[in-house]
Amino acid sequence: MAKTSILPPGRLLQIRECTMGLDLMHYVAASASPFSDRFIGRRAYNAFRRPVNKRTALLVPGFGGGPRSLFALKQTAEDAGYQAFDWGLGTNNGDVRHFLPLVQQRLIELAERSGEPVTLIGWSLGGYISREVARDLPQHVRQVITLGTPVVGGPRYTIVAKFYERQGHDLEKIEAEIKARYDDPIQVPVKAIYSKRDGVVSWEACIDHWTPDIEHIEVRQAHLGLGFSPSVNRIVSRLLTAADKLSEVSEPKNSSAMSNVVSGG
């Protein structure tokens, strides 16, 4: 296999992951403020009692995370008028082969229940699982939104690489298998949120050069704060309400499109 210049995040970026607590505090503060976008949106929503639309979102957690780690993203989806569901499989222990068919079944159930394609939202490894489910079942997927998701190398260019090696996994083999999957491109829109400040997943590994309908959106958050950051949640909200239309925070769609950096907050 050809060598790559991608490396796992360095020690300084890993240390910066400690800022996750700040993102969580910012989210809580923004949610409590009567002047916040989310508070005002929910107040207006409840005042006019608009019916929830038929759109459905399925949320998939990252490695080591479970449904509780997605509470902010779930609330964001619900505020956008979606019916939001977690994957119903507890904690993500990293066993992709085990989870893929289960998430596929969950997706089919939700799509049949709503009568419409489902939006998949995945954080980190959850985004990878979401992408692969969409690759196999595009007829049931409206779009995929990923946060800090490695699309190159699987765990090889992440700080959990050694964990997989200790479990007996051949990382080069995993990378080759993932690369082979790209011969069958994902046929639904993919919105990839990534950060060059990511201390868990190498940001270069988050860049998708294969999906025809891909939008890359760069933010300034650390990996562990992506799902809690108010600015990232605002981006997710816009992507949801825009459905499969161009997002106002993104450049025109193409395989190399990159948006301007979105400031944290």
Tab-separated table of C-alpha atoms in Angstrom:
chain	number	residue	atom	x	y	z
A	1	MET	CA	0.000	0.000	0.000
A	2	ALA	CA	1.268	3.455	-0.889
A	3	LYS	CA	2.504	5.545	1.980
A	4	THR	CA	0.485	8.530	3.112
A	5	SER	CA	1.617	11.780	4.673
A	6	ILE	CA	-1.270	11.723	7.154
A	7	LEU	CA	-0.292	11.390	10.796
A	8	PRO	CA	-2.402	10.991	13.961
A	9	PRO	CA	-2.973	14.215	15.942
A	10	GLY	CA	0.043	15.448	17.886
A	11	ARG	CA	0.354	15.820	21.635
A	12	LEU	CA	-0.518	19.543	21.669
A	13	LEU	CA	-3.801	18.954	19.834
A	14	GLN	CA	-4.603	16.108	22.197
A	15	ILE	CA	-4.071	18.398	25.191
A	16	ARG	CA	-6.408	20.959	23.644
A	17	GLU	CA	-9.196	18.372	23.790
A	18	CYS	CA	-9.576	19.467	27.410
A	19	THR	CA	-11.525	22.463	26.068
A	20	MET	CA	-14.508	20.160	25.563
A	21	GLY	CA	-15.822	21.316	28.928
A	22	LEU	CA	-15.877	24.894	27.689
A	23	ASP	CA	-17.961	23.931	24.661
A	24	LEU	CA	-20.404	22.157	26.932
A	25	MET	CA	-20.667	25.185	29.225
A	26	HIS	CA	-21.169	27.467	26.227
A	27	TYR	CA	-23.966	25.218	25.008
A	28	VAL	CA	-25.712	25.201	28.378
A	29	ALA	CA	-25.359	28.985	28.688
A	30	ALA	CA	-26.671	29.576	25.167
A	31	SER	CA	-29.579	27.228	25.747
A	32	ALA	CA	-30.584	28.991	28.960
A	33	SER	CA	-30.442	32.485	27.509
A	34	PRO	CA	-33.860	33.893	26.525
A	35	PHE	CA	-32.123	35.649	23.630
A	36	SER	CA	-30.485	32.565	22.162
A	37	ASP	CA	-31.458	31.342	18.695
A	38	ARG	CA	-32.470	27.991	20.101
A	39	PHE	CA	-34.617	29.422	22.917
A	40	ILE	CA	-36.373	31.887	20.610
A	41	GLY	CA	-36.870	29.205	17.972
A	42	ARG	CA	-38.448	26.812	20.432
A	43	ARG	CA	-40.607	29.566	21.944
A	44	ALA	CA	-41.939	30.521	18.510
A	45	TYR	CA	-42.385	26.880	17.600
A	46	ASN	CA	-44.438	26.184	20.714
A	47	ALA	CA	-46.416	29.430	20.378
A	48	PHE	CA	-47.653	28.672	16.881
A	49	ARG	CA	-47.872	24.922	17.528
A	50	ARG	CA	-46.578	24.041	14.103
A	51	PRO	CA	-46.926	20.318	13.442
A	52	VAL	CA	-43.680	18.369	13.384
A	53	ASN	CA	-42.790	17.586	9.795
A	54	LYS	CA	-42.292	14.058	8.578
A	55	ARG	CA	-38.555	14.383	8.394
A	56	THR	CA	-36.623	12.040	10.629
A	57	ALA	CA	-33.053	12.118	11.907
A	58	LEU	CA	-31.077	9.124	13.165
A	59	LEU	CA	-28.131	9.950	15.443
A	60	VAL	CA	-25.101	7.660	15.720
A	61	PRO	CA	-22.529	8.198	18.519
A	62	GLY	CA	-18.761	8.096	18.242
A	63	PHE	CA	-16.352	5.586	19.724
A	64	GLY	CA	-16.981	5.246	23.465
A	65	GLY	CA	-20.121	7.364	23.282
A	66	GLY	CA	-23.759	6.503	23.708
A	67	PRO	CA	-27.124	8.238	23.299
A	68	ARG	CA	-26.401	10.696	26.132
A	69	SER	CA	-23.393	12.080	24.265
A	70	LEU	CA	-25.768	13.221	21.510
A	71	PHE	CA	-28.236	15.158	23.663
A	72	ALA	CA	-27.304	18.544	22.163
A	73	LEU	CA	-27.477	17.325	18.566
A	74	LYS	CA	-30.778	15.589	19.295
A	75	GLN	CA	-32.202	18.815	20.702
A	76	THR	CA	-30.938	20.733	17.682
A	77	ALA	CA	-32.673	18.305	15.333
A	78	GLU	CA	-35.907	18.512	17.299
A	79	ASP	CA	-35.747	22.311	17.318
A	80	ALA	CA	-35.469	22.153	13.532
A	81	GLY	CA	-38.743	20.243	13.431
A	82	TYR	CA	-37.290	16.771	13.039
A	83	GLN	CA	-38.226	13.629	14.859
A	84	ALA	CA	-34.822	12.656	16.234
A	85	PHE	CA	-33.913	9.137	17.312
A	86	ASP	CA	-30.722	7.673	18.736
A	87	TRP	CA	-29.417	4.452	17.291
A	88	GLY	CA	-30.811	2.331	20.149
A	89	LEU	CA	-27.638	0.255	20.530
A	90	GLY	CA	-26.089	1.692	23.677
A	91	THR	CA	-22.388	2.545	23.772
A	92	ASN	CA	-20.331	2.448	20.590
A	93	ASN	CA	-17.470	0.058	21.380
A	94	GLY	CA	-15.897	0.411	17.943
A	95	ASP	CA	-17.091	-2.900	16.469
A	96	VAL	CA	-18.170	-1.575	13.066
A	97	ARG	CA	-18.900	-5.005	11.555
A	98	HIS	CA	-21.319	-5.733	14.393
A	99	PHE	CA	-23.098	-2.393	14.285
A	100	LEU	CA	-23.491	-1.852	10.525
A	101	PRO	CA	-26.348	-4.320	9.921
A	102	LEU	CA	-28.101	-3.195	13.108
A	103	VAL	CA	-27.995	0.473	12.113
A	104	GLN	CA	-29.169	-0.491	8.629
A	105	GLN	CA	-32.190	-2.188	10.147
A	106	ARG	CA	-32.866	0.800	12.397
A	107	LEU	CA	-32.702	3.089	9.360
A	108	ILE	CA	-35.118	0.947	7.353
A	109	GLU	CA	-37.596	0.894	10.249
A	110	LEU	CA	-37.509	4.685	10.644
A	111	ALA	CA	-37.745	5.311	6.901
A	112	GLU	CA	-40.735	3.014	6.561
A	113	ARG	CA	-42.395	4.558	9.620
A	114	SER	CA	-42.023	8.126	8.312
A	115	GLY	CA	-42.548	7.289	4.655
A	116	GLU	CA	-39.527	9.451	3.754
A	117	PRO	CA	-35.744	9.149	3.624
A	118	VAL	CA	-33.920	9.732	6.908
A	119	THR	CA	-31.099	12.148	7.694
A	120	LEU	CA	-28.140	10.445	9.366
A	121	ILE	CA	-26.060	12.437	11.853
A	122	GLY	CA	-22.869	10.792	13.062
A	123	TRP	CA	-20.104	11.993	15.343
A	124	SER	CA	-16.607	10.603	14.668
A	125	LEU	CA	-16.874	6.810	14.200
A	126	GLY	CA	-20.642	7.262	14.217
A	127	GLY	CA	-20.220	9.339	11.075
A	128	TYR	CA	-18.244	6.566	9.416
A	129	ILE	CA	-20.990	4.066	10.240
A	130	SER	CA	-23.596	6.510	8.928
A	131	ARG	CA	-21.686	6.946	5.667
A	132	GLU	CA	-21.396	3.213	5.100
A	133	VAL	CA	-25.087	2.677	5.843
A	134	ALA	CA	-25.910	5.403	3.325
A	135	ARG	CA	-23.590	3.796	0.797
A	136	ASP	CA	-25.545	0.532	1.007
A	137	LEU	CA	-29.065	1.979	1.419
A	138	PRO	CA	-29.172	5.326	-0.435
A	139	GLN	CA	-32.898	4.972	-1.117
A	140	HIS	CA	-33.578	5.403	2.605
A	141	VAL	CA	-31.228	8.349	3.240
A	142	ARG	CA	-31.908	12.052	2.672
A	143	GLN	CA	-28.412	13.230	3.605
A	144	VAL	CA	-25.523	12.429	5.943
A	145	ILE	CA	-24.024	14.950	8.368
A	146	THR	CA	-20.727	13.962	9.964
A	147	LEU	CA	-18.665	15.589	12.707
A	148	GLY	CA	-14.944	14.853	12.903
A	149	THR	CA	-15.330	11.619	10.968
A	150	PRO	CA	-12.287	9.797	9.553
A	151	VAL	CA	-12.926	8.734	5.964
A	152	VAL	CA	-9.319	7.717	5.300
A	153	GLY	CA	-7.650	4.856	7.137
A	154	GLY	CA	-10.364	4.048	9.645
A	155	PRO	CA	-8.746	4.248	13.099
A	156	ARG	CA	-5.209	4.382	11.704
A	157	TYR	CA	-4.907	8.181	11.841
A	158	THR	CA	-6.651	8.631	15.176
A	159	ILE	CA	-5.507	8.439	18.777
A	160	VAL	CA	-7.375	5.131	19.223
A	161	ALA	CA	-5.150	3.368	16.674
A	162	LYS	CA	-3.209	1.564	19.398
A	163	PHE	CA	-6.445	0.345	20.981
A	164	TYR	CA	-7.400	-1.385	17.735
A	165	GLU	CA	-3.914	-2.828	17.366
A	166	ARG	CA	-4.112	-4.272	20.883
A	167	GLN	CA	-7.380	-5.906	19.857
A	168	GLY	CA	-5.510	-7.703	17.089
A	169	HIS	CA	-6.672	-5.570	14.164
A	170	ASP	CA	-4.426	-5.009	11.152
A	171	LEU	CA	-4.740	-1.272	10.519
A	172	GLU	CA	-3.225	-1.440	7.044
A	173	LYS	CA	-5.779	-4.089	6.095
A	174	ILE	CA	-8.608	-1.963	7.478
A	175	GLU	CA	-7.380	1.037	5.499
A	176	ALA	CA	-7.233	-1.045	2.298
A	177	GLU	CA	-10.756	-2.390	2.852
A	178	ILE	CA	-12.095	1.128	3.418
A	179	LYS	CA	-10.369	2.399	0.286
A	180	ALA	CA	-11.902	-0.421	-1.749
A	181	ARG	CA	-15.368	0.641	-0.612
A	182	TYR	CA	-14.896	3.962	-2.416
A	183	ASP	CA	-15.196	2.174	-5.744
A	184	ASP	CA	-18.919	2.346	-4.909
A	185	PRO	CA	-19.421	6.082	-4.147
A	186	ILE	CA	-22.046	7.333	-1.709
A	187	GLN	CA	-25.001	8.535	-3.762
A	188	VAL	CA	-26.563	10.963	-1.275
A	189	PRO	CA	-25.403	14.404	-0.095
A	190	VAL	CA	-22.739	14.316	2.623
A	191	LYS	CA	-21.927	17.324	4.815
A	192	ALA	CA	-18.568	16.803	6.526
A	193	ILE	CA	-17.825	19.055	9.500
A	194	TYR	CA	-14.164	18.905	10.490
A	195	SER	CA	-11.582	20.856	12.470
A	196	LYS	CA	-7.859	21.396	12.121
A	197	ARG	CA	-7.838	21.620	15.920
A	198	ASP	CA	-9.069	18.024	16.196
A	199	GLY	CA	-6.943	16.160	18.737
A	200	VAL	CA	-8.585	12.765	18.210
A	201	VAL	CA	-8.856	12.364	14.433
A	202	SER	CA	-6.336	13.769	11.968
A	203	TRP	CA	-8.187	16.470	10.034
A	204	GLU	CA	-6.597	15.306	6.773
A	205	ALA	CA	-8.288	11.950	7.294
A	206	CYS	CA	-11.667	13.744	7.372
A	207	ILE	CA	-11.377	15.038	3.804
A	208	ASP	CA	-13.510	13.059	1.361
A	209	HIS	CA	-12.140	12.975	-2.195
A	210	TRP	CA	-14.560	10.324	-3.476
A	211	THR	CA	-18.183	11.252	-2.728
A	212	PRO	CA	-19.726	13.158	-5.676
A	213	ASP	CA	-22.002	15.327	-3.504
A	214	ILE	CA	-19.710	16.361	-0.649
A	215	GLU	CA	-19.452	19.614	1.291
A	216	HIS	CA	-16.618	20.164	3.743
A	217	ILE	CA	-17.258	22.659	6.537
A	218	GLU	CA	-14.308	23.704	8.669
A	219	VAL	CA	-14.856	24.775	12.271
A	220	ARG	CA	-12.489	25.640	15.132
A	221	GLN	CA	-13.628	23.221	17.826
A	222	ALA	CA	-11.702	20.358	19.349
A	223	HIS	CA	-13.021	16.892	18.558
A	224	LEU	CA	-14.692	16.198	21.893
A	225	GLY	CA	-16.564	19.496	21.787
A	226	LEU	CA	-18.000	19.210	18.295
A	227	GLY	CA	-21.375	17.880	19.378
A	228	PHE	CA	-21.798	20.485	22.145
A	229	SER	CA	-20.516	23.628	20.456
A	230	PRO	CA	-23.287	26.202	19.872
A	231	SER	CA	-21.691	27.270	16.564
A	232	VAL	CA	-21.474	23.684	15.301
A	233	ASN	CA	-25.054	23.024	16.366
A	234	ARG	CA	-26.155	26.124	14.448
A	235	ILE	CA	-24.477	24.701	11.358
A	236	VAL	CA	-26.234	21.381	11.868
A	237	SER	CA	-29.537	23.206	12.290
A	238	ARG	CA	-29.067	25.051	8.998
A	239	LEU	CA	-28.136	21.853	7.213
A	240	LEU	CA	-31.236	20.139	8.555
A	241	THR	CA	-33.643	22.919	7.656
A	242	ALA	CA	-32.085	23.220	4.222
A	243	ALA	CA	-32.494	19.454	3.765
A	244	ASP	CA	-30.619	18.485	0.628
A	245	LYS	CA	-30.287	22.064	-0.638
A	246	LEU	CA	-27.086	24.073	-0.469
A	247	SER	CA	-26.287	25.217	3.055
A	248	GLU	CA	-25.757	28.935	3.586
A	249	VAL	CA	-22.575	28.099	5.510
A	250	SER	CA	-21.005	26.138	2.673
A	251	GLU	CA	-19.393	26.757	-0.685
A	252	PRO	CA	-20.929	25.247	-3.861
A	253	LYS	CA	-20.812	21.474	-3.761
A	254	ASN	CA	-17.912	19.618	-5.363
A	255	SER	CA	-15.347	17.056	-4.335
A	256	SER	CA	-12.857	19.640	-3.142
A	257	ALA	CA	-15.171	22.329	-1.752
A	258	MET	CA	-14.144	23.850	1.542
A	259	SER	CA	-16.086	26.481	3.396
A	260	ASN	CA	-14.586	29.383	5.282
A	261	VAL	CA	-13.632	28.719	8.877
A	262	VAL	CA	-16.586	29.069	11.216
A	263	SER	CA	-15.637	30.663	14.497
A	264	GLY	CA	-16.341	28.883	17.737
A	265	GLY	CA	-18.696	30.126	20.387
